[in-house]
PDB file of C-alpha atoms in Angstrom:
ATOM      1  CA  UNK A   1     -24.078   9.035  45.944  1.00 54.00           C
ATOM      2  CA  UNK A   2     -20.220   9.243  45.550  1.00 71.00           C
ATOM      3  CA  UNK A   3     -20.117   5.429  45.140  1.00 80.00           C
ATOM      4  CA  UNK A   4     -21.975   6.128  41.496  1.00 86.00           C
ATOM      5  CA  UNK A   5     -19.551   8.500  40.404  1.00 85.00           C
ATOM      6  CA  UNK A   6     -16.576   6.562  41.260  1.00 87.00           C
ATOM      7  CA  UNK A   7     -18.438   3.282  39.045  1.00 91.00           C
ATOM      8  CA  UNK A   8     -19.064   6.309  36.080  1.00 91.00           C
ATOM      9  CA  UNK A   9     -15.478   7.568  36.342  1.00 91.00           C
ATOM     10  CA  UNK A  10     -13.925   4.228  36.456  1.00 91.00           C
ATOM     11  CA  UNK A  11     -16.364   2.960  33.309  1.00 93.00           C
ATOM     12  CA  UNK A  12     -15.483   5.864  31.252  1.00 93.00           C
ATOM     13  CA  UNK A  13     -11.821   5.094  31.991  1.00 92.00           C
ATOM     14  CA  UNK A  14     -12.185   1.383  30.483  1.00 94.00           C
ATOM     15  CA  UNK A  15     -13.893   3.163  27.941  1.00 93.00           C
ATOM     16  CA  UNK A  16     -10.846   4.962  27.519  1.00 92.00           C
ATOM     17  CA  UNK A  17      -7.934   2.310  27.796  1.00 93.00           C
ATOM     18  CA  UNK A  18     -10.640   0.452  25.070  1.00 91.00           C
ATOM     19  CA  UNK A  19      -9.546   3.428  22.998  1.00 90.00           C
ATOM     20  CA  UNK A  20      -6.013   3.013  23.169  1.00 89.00           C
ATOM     21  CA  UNK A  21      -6.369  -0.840  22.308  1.00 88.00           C
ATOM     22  CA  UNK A  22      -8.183   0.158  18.927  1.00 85.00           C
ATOM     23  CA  UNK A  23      -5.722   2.729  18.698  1.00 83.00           C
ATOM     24  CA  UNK A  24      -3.004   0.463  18.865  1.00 82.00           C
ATOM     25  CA  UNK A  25      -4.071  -2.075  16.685  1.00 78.00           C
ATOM     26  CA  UNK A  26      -4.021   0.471  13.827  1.00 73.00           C
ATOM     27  CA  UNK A  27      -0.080   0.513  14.252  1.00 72.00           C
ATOM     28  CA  UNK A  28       1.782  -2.093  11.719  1.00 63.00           C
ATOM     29  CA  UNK A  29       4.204  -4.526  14.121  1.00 63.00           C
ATOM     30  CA  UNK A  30       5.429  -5.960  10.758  1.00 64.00           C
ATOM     31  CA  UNK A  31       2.153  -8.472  10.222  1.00 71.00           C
ATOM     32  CA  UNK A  32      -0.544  -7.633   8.298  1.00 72.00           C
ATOM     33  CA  UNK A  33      -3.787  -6.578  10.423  1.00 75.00           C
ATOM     34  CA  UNK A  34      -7.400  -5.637   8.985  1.00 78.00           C
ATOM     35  CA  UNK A  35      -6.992  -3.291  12.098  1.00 78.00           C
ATOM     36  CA  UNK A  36      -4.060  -1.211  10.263  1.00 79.00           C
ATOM     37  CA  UNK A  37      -6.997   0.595   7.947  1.00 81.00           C
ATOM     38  CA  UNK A  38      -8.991   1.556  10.723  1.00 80.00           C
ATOM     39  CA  UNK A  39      -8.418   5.494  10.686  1.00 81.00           C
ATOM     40  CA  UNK A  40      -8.136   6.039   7.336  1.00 84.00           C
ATOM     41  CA  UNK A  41     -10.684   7.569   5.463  1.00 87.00           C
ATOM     42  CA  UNK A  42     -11.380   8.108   1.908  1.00 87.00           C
ATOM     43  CA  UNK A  43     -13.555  10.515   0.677  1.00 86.00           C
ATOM     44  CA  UNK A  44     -16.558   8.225  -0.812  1.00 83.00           C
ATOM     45  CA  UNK A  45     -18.532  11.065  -2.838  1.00 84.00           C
ATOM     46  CA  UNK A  46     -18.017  13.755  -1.016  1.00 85.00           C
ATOM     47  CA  UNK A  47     -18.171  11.646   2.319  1.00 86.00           C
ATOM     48  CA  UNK A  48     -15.182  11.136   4.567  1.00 88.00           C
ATOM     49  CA  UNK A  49     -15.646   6.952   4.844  1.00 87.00           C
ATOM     50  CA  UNK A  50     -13.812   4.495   6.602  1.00 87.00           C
ATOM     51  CA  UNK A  51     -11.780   2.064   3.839  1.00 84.00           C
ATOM     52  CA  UNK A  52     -13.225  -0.993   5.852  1.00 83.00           C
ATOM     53  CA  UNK A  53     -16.695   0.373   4.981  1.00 86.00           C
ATOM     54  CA  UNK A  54     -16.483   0.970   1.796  1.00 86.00           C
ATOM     55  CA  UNK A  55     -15.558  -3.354   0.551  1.00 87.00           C
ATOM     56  CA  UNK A  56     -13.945  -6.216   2.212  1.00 88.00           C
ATOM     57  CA  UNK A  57     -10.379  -5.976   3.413  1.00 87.00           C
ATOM     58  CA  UNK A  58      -8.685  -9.328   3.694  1.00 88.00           C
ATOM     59  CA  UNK A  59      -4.933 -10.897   5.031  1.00 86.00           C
ATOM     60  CA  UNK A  60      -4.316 -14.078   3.039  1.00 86.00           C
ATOM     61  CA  UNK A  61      -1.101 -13.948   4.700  1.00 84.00           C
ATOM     62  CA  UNK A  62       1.089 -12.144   7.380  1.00 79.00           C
ATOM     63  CA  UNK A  63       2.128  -9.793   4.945  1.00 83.00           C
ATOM     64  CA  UNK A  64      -0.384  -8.904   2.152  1.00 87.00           C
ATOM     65  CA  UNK A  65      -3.365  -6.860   3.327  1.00 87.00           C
ATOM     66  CA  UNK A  66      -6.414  -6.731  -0.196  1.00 89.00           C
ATOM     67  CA  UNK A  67      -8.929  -4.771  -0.240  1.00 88.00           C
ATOM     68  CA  UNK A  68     -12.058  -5.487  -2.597  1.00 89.00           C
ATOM     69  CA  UNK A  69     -14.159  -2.628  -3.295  1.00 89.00           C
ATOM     70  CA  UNK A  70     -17.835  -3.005  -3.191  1.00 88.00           C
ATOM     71  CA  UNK A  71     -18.048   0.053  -5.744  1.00 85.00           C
ATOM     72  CA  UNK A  72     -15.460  -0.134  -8.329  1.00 86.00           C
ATOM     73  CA  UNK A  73     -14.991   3.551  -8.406  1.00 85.00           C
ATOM     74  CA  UNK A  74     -14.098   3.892  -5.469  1.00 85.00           C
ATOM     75  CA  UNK A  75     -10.993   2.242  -6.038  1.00 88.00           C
ATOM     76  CA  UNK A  76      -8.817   5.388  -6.442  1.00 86.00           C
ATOM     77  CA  UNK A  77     -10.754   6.924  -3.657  1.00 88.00           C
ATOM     78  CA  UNK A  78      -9.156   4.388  -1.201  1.00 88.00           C
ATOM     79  CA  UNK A  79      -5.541   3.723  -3.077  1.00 87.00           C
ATOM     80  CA  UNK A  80      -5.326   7.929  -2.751  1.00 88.00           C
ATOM     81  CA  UNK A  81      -5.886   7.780   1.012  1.00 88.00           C
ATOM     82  CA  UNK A  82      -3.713   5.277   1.644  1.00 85.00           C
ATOM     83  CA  UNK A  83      -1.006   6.885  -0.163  1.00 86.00           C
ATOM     84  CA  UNK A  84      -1.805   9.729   2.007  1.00 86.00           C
ATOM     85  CA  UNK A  85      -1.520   7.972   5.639  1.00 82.00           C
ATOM     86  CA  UNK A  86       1.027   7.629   8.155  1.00 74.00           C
ATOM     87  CA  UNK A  87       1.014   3.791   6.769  1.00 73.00           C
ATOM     88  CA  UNK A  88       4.407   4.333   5.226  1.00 74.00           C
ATOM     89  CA  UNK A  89       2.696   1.652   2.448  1.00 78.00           C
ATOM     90  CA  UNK A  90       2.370   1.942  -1.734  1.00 83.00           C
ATOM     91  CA  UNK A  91      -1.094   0.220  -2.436  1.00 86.00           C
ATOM     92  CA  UNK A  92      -1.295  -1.541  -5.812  1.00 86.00           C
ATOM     93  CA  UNK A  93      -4.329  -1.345  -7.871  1.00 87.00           C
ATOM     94  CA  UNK A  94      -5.220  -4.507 -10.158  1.00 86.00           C
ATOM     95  CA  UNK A  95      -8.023  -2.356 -11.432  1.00 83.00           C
ATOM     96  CA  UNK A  96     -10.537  -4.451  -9.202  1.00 87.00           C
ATOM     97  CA  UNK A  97      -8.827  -5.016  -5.522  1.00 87.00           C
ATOM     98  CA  UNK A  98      -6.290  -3.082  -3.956  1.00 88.00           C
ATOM     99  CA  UNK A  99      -2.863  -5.075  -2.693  1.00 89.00           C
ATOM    100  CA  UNK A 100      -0.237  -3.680   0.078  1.00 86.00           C
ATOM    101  CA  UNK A 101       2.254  -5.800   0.990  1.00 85.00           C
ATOM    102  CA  UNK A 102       4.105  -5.073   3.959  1.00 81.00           C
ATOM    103  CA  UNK A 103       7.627  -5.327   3.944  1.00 78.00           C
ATOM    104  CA  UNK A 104       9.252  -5.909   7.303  1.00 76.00           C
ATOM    105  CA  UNK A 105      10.171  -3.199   9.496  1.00 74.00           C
ATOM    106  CA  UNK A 106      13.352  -1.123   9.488  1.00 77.00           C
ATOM    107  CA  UNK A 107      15.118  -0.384  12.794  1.00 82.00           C
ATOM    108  CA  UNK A 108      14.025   3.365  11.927  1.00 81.00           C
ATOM    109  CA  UNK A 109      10.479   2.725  11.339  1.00 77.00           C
ATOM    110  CA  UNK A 110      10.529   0.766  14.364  1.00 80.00           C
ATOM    111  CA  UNK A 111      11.728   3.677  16.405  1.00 82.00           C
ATOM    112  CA  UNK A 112       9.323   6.144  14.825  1.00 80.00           C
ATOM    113  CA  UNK A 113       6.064   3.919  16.058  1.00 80.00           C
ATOM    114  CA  UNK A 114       7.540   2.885  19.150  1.00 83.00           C
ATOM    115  CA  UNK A 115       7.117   7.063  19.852  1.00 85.00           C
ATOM    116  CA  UNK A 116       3.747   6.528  18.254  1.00 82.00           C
ATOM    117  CA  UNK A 117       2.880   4.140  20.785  1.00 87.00           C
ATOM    118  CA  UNK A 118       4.045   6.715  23.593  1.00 90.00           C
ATOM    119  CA  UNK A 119       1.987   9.543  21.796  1.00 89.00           C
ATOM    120  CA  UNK A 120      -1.214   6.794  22.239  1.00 89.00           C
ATOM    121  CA  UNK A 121      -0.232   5.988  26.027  1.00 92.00           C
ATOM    122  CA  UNK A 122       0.372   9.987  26.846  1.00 93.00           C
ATOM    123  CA  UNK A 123      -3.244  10.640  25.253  1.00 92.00           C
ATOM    124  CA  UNK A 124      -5.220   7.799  26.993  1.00 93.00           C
ATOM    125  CA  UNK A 125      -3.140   9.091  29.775  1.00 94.00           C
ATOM    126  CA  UNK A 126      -4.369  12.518  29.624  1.00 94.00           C
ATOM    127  CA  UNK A 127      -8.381  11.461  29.370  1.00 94.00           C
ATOM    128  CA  UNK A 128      -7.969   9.262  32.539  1.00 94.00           C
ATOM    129  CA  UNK A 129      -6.299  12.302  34.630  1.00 95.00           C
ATOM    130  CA  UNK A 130      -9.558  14.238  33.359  1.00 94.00           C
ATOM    131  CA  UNK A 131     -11.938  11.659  34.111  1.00 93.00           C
ATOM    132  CA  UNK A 132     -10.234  11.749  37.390  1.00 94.00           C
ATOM    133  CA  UNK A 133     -10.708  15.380  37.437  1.00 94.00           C
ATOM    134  CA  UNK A 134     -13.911  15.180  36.723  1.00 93.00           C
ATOM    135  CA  UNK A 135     -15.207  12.774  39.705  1.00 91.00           C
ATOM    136  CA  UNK A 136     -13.216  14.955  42.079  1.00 91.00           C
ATOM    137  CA  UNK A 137     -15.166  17.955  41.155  1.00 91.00           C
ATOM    138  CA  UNK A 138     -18.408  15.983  41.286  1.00 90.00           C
ATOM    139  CA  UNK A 139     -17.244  14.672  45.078  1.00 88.00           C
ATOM    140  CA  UNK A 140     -16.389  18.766  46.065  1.00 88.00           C
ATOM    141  CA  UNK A 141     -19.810  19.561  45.115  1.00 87.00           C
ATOM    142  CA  UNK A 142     -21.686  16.598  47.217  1.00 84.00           C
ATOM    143  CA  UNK A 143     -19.270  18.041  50.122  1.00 80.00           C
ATOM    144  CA  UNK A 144     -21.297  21.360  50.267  1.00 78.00           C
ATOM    145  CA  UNK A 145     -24.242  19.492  52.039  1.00 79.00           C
ATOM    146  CA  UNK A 146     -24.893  15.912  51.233  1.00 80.00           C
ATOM    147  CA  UNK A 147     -21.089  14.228  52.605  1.00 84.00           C
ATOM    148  CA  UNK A 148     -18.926  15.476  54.923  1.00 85.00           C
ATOM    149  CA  UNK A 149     -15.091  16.962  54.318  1.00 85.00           C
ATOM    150  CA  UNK A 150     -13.805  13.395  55.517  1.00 86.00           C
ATOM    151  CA  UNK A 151     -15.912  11.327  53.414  1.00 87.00           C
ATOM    152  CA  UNK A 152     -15.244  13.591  50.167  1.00 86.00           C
ATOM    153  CA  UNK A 153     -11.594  13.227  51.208  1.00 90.00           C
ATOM    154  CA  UNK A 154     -11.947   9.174  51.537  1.00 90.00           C
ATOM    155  CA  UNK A 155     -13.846   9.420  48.230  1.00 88.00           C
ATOM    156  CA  UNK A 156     -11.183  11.482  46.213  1.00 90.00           C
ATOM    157  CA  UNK A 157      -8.637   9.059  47.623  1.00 92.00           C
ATOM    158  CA  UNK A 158     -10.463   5.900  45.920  1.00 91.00           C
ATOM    159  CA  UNK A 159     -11.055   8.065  42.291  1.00 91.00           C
ATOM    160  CA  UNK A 160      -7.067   8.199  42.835  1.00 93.00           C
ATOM    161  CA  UNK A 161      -6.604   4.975  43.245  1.00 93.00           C
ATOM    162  CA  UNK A 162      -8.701   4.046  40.595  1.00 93.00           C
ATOM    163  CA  UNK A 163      -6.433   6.694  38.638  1.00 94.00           C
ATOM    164  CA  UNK A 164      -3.257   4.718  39.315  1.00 94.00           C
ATOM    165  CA  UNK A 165      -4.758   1.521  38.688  1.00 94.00           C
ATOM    166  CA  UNK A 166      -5.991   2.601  35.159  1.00 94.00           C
ATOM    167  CA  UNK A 167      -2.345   4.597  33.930  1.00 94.00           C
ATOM    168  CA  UNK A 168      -0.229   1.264  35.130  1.00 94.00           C
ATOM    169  CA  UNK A 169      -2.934  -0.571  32.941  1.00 95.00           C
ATOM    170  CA  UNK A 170      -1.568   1.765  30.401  1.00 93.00           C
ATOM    171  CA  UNK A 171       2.255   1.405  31.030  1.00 94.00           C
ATOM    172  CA  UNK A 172       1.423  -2.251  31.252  1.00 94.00           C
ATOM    173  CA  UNK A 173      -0.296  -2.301  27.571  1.00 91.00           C
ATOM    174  CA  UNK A 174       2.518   0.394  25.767  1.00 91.00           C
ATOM    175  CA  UNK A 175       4.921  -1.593  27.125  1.00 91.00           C
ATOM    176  CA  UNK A 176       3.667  -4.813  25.556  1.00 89.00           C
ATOM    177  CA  UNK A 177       3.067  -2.650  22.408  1.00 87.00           C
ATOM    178  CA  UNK A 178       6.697  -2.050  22.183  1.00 86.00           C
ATOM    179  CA  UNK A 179       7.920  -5.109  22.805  1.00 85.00           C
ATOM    180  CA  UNK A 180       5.647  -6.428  19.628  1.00 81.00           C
ATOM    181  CA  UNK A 181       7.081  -3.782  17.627  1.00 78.00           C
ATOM    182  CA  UNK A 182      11.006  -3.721  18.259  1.00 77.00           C
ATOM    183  CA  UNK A 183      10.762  -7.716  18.012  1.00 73.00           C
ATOM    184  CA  UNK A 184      12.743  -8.595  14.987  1.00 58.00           C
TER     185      UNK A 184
END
């Protein structure tokens, strides 16, 4: 019995450190990424929509991102909620596509999503401990009758070390993060 909700808690951690990847992604490192548009949403008639979902978004080079709409009118749907993101970025509208260029980095800018990166880490961070939680509570309630004190013991140790193995994952992927993103 414990043995499935160690393989449940340590799937719902991937799920989590799969998060933080597609969070991360969404942060510029100074190249153009399809990925950057990810969380923001325009409202599309009264709907709160994705800007990938609402036309093509395209990087004909490392810095220009375009974005075709598949509705024309919702091209000042999307330029207004990109103005409005943490994107730092000034979309230009042609009338039928929408261009950002990305300028490089500042040393600032780099600083201020470097502690972006660490707000990611400290969140995925936080759902693993819970997950972790979680199993242990599901373990103490098996130890009323179905395992004994040792085995829910043995079994709480493993959830840790599943624990430890998952937030080094995460150190191991901020870190790499950072590097990307202080690189000049």
């Amino acid at each position: 019995m414990p043995q499935g909700i160690k393989k449940d808690a340590e799937e719902r951690m991937e799920k989590a450190l799969g998060a933080l990847k597609r969070d991360l992604q969404t942060l510029r490192a100074g190249r153009a990424s399809a990925a950057m548009l990810d969380r923001i949403q325009a409202d599309y008639y009264g709907t709160p929509t994705q800007v990938n979902q609402m036309g093509s978004v395209n990087t004909p080079d490392s810095r220009t991102i375009i974005i075709t709409p598949w509705d024309k009118t919702a091209l000042s749907a999307i330029e207004k909620a990109i103005q409005k993101s943490d994107l730092g970025l000034t979309p230009a509208n042609d009338g039928s596509i929408i261009r950002l260029n990305i300028p490089p980095l500042t040393e600032e800018r780099r600083a201020d999503l470097a502690k972006s990166t660490k707000k990611f880490g400290e969140e995925a961070k936080v759902a693993i401990r819970n997950i972790r939680r979680d199993a242990n509570d599901e373990i103490k309630k098996k130890e009323k009758g179905e395992i004994s004190e040792d085995e829910s013991r043995r079994h709480q140790d493993d959830v840790q070390k599943i624990t430890d193995r998952f937030v080094a994952e995460v150190d191991k992927i901020l870190v790499a993060k950072e590097k990307e993103i202080m690189e000049v």
